[in-house]
PDB file of C-alpha atoms in Angstrom:
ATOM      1  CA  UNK D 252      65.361  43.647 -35.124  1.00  0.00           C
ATOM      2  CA  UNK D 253      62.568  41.548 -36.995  1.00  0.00           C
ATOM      3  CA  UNK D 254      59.054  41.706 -35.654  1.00  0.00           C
ATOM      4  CA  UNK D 255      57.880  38.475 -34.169  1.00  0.00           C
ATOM      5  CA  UNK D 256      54.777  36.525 -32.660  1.00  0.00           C
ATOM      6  CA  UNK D 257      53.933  33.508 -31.850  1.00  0.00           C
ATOM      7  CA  UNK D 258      51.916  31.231 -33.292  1.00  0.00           C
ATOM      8  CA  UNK D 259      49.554  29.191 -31.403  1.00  0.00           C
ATOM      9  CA  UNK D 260      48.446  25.632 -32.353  1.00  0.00           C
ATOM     10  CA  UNK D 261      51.595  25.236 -34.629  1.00  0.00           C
ATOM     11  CA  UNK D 262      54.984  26.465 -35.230  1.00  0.00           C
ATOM     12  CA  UNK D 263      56.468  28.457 -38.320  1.00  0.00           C
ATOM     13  CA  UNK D 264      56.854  25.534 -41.285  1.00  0.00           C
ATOM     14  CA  UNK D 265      54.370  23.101 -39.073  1.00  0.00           C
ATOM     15  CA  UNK D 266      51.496  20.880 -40.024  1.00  0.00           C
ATOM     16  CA  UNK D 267      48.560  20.372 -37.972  1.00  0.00           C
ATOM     17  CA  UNK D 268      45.148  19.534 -37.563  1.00  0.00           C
ATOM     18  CA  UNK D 269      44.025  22.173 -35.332  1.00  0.00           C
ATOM     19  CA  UNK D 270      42.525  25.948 -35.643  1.00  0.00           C
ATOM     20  CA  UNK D 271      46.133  28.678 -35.258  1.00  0.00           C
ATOM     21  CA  UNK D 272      46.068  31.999 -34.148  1.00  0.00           C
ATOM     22  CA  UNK D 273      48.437  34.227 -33.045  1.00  0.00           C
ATOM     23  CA  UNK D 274      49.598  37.277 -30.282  1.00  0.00           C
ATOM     24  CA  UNK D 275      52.243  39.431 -30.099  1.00  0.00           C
ATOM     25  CA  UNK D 276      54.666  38.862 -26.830  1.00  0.00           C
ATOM     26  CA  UNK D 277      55.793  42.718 -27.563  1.00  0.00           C
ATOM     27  CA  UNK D 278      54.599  45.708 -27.019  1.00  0.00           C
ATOM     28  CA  UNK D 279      56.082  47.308 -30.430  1.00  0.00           C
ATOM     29  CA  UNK D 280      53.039  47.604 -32.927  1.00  0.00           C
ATOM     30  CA  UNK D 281      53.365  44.899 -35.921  1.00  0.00           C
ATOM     31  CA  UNK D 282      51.082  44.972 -39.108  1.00  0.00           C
ATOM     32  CA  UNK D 283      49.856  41.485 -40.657  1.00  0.00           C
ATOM     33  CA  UNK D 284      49.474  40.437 -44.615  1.00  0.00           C
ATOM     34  CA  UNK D 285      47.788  36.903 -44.566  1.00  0.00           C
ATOM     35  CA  UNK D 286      47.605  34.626 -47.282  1.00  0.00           C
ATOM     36  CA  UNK D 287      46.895  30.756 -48.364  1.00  0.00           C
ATOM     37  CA  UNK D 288      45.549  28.758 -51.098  1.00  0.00           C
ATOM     38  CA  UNK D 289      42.847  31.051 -52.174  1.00  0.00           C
ATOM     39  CA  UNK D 290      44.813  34.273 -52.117  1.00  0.00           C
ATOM     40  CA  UNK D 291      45.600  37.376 -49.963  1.00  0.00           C
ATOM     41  CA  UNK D 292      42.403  38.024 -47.434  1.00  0.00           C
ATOM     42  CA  UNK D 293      42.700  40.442 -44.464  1.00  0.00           C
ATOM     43  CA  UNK D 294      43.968  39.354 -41.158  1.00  0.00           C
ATOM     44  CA  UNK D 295      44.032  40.532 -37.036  1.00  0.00           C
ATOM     45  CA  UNK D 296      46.031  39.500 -34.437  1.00  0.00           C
ATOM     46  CA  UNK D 297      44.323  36.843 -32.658  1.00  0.00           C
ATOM     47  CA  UNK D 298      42.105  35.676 -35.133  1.00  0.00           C
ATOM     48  CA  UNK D 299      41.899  32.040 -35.735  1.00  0.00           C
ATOM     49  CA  UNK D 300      42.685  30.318 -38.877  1.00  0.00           C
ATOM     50  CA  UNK D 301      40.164  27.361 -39.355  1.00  0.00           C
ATOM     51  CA  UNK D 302      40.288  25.908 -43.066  1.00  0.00           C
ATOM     52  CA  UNK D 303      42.498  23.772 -44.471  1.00  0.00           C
ATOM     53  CA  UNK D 304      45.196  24.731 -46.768  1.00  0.00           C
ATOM     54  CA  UNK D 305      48.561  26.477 -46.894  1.00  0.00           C
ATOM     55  CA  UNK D 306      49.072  30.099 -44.670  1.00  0.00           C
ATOM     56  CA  UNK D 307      51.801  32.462 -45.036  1.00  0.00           C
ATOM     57  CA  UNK D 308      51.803  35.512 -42.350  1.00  0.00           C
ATOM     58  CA  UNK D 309      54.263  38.595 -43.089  1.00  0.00           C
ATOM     59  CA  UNK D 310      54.652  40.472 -40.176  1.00  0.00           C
ATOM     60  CA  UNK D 311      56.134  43.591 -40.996  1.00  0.00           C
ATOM     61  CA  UNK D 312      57.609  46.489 -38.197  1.00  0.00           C
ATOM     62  CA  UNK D 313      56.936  50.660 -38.526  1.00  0.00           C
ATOM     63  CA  UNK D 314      60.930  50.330 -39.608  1.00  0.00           C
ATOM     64  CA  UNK D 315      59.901  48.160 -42.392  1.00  0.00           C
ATOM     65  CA  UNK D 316      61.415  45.132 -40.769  1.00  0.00           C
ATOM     66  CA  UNK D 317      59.603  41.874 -41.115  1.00  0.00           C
ATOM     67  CA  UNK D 318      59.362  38.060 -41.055  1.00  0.00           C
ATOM     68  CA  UNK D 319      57.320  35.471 -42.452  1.00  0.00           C
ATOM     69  CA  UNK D 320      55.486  32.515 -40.852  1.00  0.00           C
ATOM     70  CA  UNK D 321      54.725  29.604 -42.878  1.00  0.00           C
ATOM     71  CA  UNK D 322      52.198  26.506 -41.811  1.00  0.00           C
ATOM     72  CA  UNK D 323      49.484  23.859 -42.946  1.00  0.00           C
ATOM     73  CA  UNK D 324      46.582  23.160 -41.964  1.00  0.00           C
ATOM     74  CA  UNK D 325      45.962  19.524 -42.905  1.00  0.00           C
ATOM     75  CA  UNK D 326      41.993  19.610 -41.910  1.00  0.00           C
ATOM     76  CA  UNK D 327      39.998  21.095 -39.407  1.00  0.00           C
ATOM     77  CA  UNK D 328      36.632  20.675 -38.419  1.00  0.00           C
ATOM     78  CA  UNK D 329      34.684  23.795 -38.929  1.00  0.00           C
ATOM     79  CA  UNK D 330      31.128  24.557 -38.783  1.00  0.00           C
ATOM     80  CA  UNK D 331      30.803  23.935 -42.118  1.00  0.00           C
ATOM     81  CA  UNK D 332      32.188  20.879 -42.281  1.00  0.00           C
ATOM     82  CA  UNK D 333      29.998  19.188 -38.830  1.00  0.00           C
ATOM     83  CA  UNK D 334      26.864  21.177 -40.659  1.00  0.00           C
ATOM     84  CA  UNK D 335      27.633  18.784 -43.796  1.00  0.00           C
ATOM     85  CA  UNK D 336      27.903  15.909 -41.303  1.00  0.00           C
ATOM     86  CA  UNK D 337      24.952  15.866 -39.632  1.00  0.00           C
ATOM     87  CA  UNK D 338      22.867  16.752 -42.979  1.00  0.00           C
ATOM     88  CA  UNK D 339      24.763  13.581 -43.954  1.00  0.00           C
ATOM     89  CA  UNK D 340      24.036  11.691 -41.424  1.00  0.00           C
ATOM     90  CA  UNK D 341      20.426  12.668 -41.206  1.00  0.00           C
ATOM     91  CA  UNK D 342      19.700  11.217 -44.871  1.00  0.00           C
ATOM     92  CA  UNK D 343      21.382   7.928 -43.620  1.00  0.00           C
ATOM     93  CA  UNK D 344      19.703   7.190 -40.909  1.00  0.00           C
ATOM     94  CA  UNK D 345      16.536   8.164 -42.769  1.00  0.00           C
ATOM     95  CA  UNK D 346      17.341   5.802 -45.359  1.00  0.00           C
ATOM     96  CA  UNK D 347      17.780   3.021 -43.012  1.00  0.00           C
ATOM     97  CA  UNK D 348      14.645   3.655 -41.825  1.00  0.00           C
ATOM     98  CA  UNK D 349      12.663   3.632 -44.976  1.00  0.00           C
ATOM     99  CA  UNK D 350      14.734   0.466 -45.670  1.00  0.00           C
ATOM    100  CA  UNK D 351      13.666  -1.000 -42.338  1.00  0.00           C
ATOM    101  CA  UNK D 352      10.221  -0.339 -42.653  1.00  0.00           C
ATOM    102  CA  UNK D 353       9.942  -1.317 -46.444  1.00  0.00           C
ATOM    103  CA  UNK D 354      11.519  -4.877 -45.488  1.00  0.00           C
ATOM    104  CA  UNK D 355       9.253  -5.330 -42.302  1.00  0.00           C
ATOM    105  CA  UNK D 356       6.024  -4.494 -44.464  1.00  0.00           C
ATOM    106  CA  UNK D 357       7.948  -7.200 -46.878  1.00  0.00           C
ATOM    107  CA  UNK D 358       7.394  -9.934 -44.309  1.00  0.00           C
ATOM    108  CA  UNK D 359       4.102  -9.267 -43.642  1.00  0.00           C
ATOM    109  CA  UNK D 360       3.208  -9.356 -47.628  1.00  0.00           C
ATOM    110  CA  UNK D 361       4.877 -12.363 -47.746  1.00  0.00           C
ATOM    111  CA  UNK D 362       2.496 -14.323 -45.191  1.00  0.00           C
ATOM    112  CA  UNK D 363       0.018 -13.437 -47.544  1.00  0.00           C
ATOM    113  CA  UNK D 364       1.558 -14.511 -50.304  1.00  0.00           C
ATOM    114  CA  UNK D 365       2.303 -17.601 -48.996  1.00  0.00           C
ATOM    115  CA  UNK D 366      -1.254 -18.517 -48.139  1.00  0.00           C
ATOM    116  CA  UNK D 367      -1.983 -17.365 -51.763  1.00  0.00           C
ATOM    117  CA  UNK D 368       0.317 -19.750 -52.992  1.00  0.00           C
ATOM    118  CA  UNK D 369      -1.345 -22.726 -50.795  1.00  0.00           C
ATOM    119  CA  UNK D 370      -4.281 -21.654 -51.521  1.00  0.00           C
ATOM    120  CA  UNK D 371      -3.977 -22.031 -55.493  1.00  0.00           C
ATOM    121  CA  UNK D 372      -1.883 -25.414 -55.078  1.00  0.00           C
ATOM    122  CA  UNK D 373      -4.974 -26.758 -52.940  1.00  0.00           C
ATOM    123  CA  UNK D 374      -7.457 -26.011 -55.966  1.00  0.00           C
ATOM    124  CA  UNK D 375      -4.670 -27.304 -58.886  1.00  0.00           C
ATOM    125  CA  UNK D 376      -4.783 -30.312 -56.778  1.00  0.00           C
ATOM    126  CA  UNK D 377      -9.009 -30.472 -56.656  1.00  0.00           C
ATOM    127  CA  UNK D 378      -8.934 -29.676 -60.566  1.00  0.00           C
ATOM    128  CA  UNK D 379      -6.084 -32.595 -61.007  1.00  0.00           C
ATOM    129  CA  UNK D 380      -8.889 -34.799 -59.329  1.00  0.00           C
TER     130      UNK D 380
END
């Protein structure tokens, strides 16, 4: 009989957007070869699978027995990925800021430019005269 477990936050040939893992609902032991996009990498029962890409699980038997598991993960947000989000987010909002305060301090200067600009039409006017 082929080895089996289930997958958790998919099934075998599914898409989704979440984290998978996996358990084993027997008691016979079962040995895991992992791989996705990037290559083999070593794999336990239970871990979860965060990154996005393509997976492939052979679970193989002590007879020599064994079945594989295929899924995508389309995206998942991993620490990584909020980490890049809030560094993003933080040079946004401090851009905004510096944008604010640069056009407030724009409106002031322009008061000033403004009674600049009287002030020099008042004495073309006295030299017209």
């Amino acid at each position: 009989t082929p080895p089996t477990i289930d997958l958790v936050g998919t099934e075998n040939g599914g898409y989704t957007k979440s984290e998978v893992s996996t358990r084993n609902p027997s008691e016979n032991p079962i040995y895991i070869f992992a791989s996705n996009d990037d290559g083999e990498f070593e794999y336990k029962l239970g871990e979860k699978l965060k990154d996005a890409g393509k997976y492939q699980l052979v679970v193989v038997d002590e007879a020599g027995n064994q079945t594989v598991y295929e899924f995508t993960i389309v995206y998942s947000f991993n620490g990584a990925t909020i980490a890049l989000f809030g560094a993003l987010l933080a040079v946004v909002v401090i851009l905004i800021i510096f944008l604010v305060k640069n056009k407030v301090g724009y409106y002031k200067n322009k008061t000033e430019i403004t009674e600049i600009e009287e002030t020099t039409e008042e004495i073309d006017s006295i030299e017209k005269k």
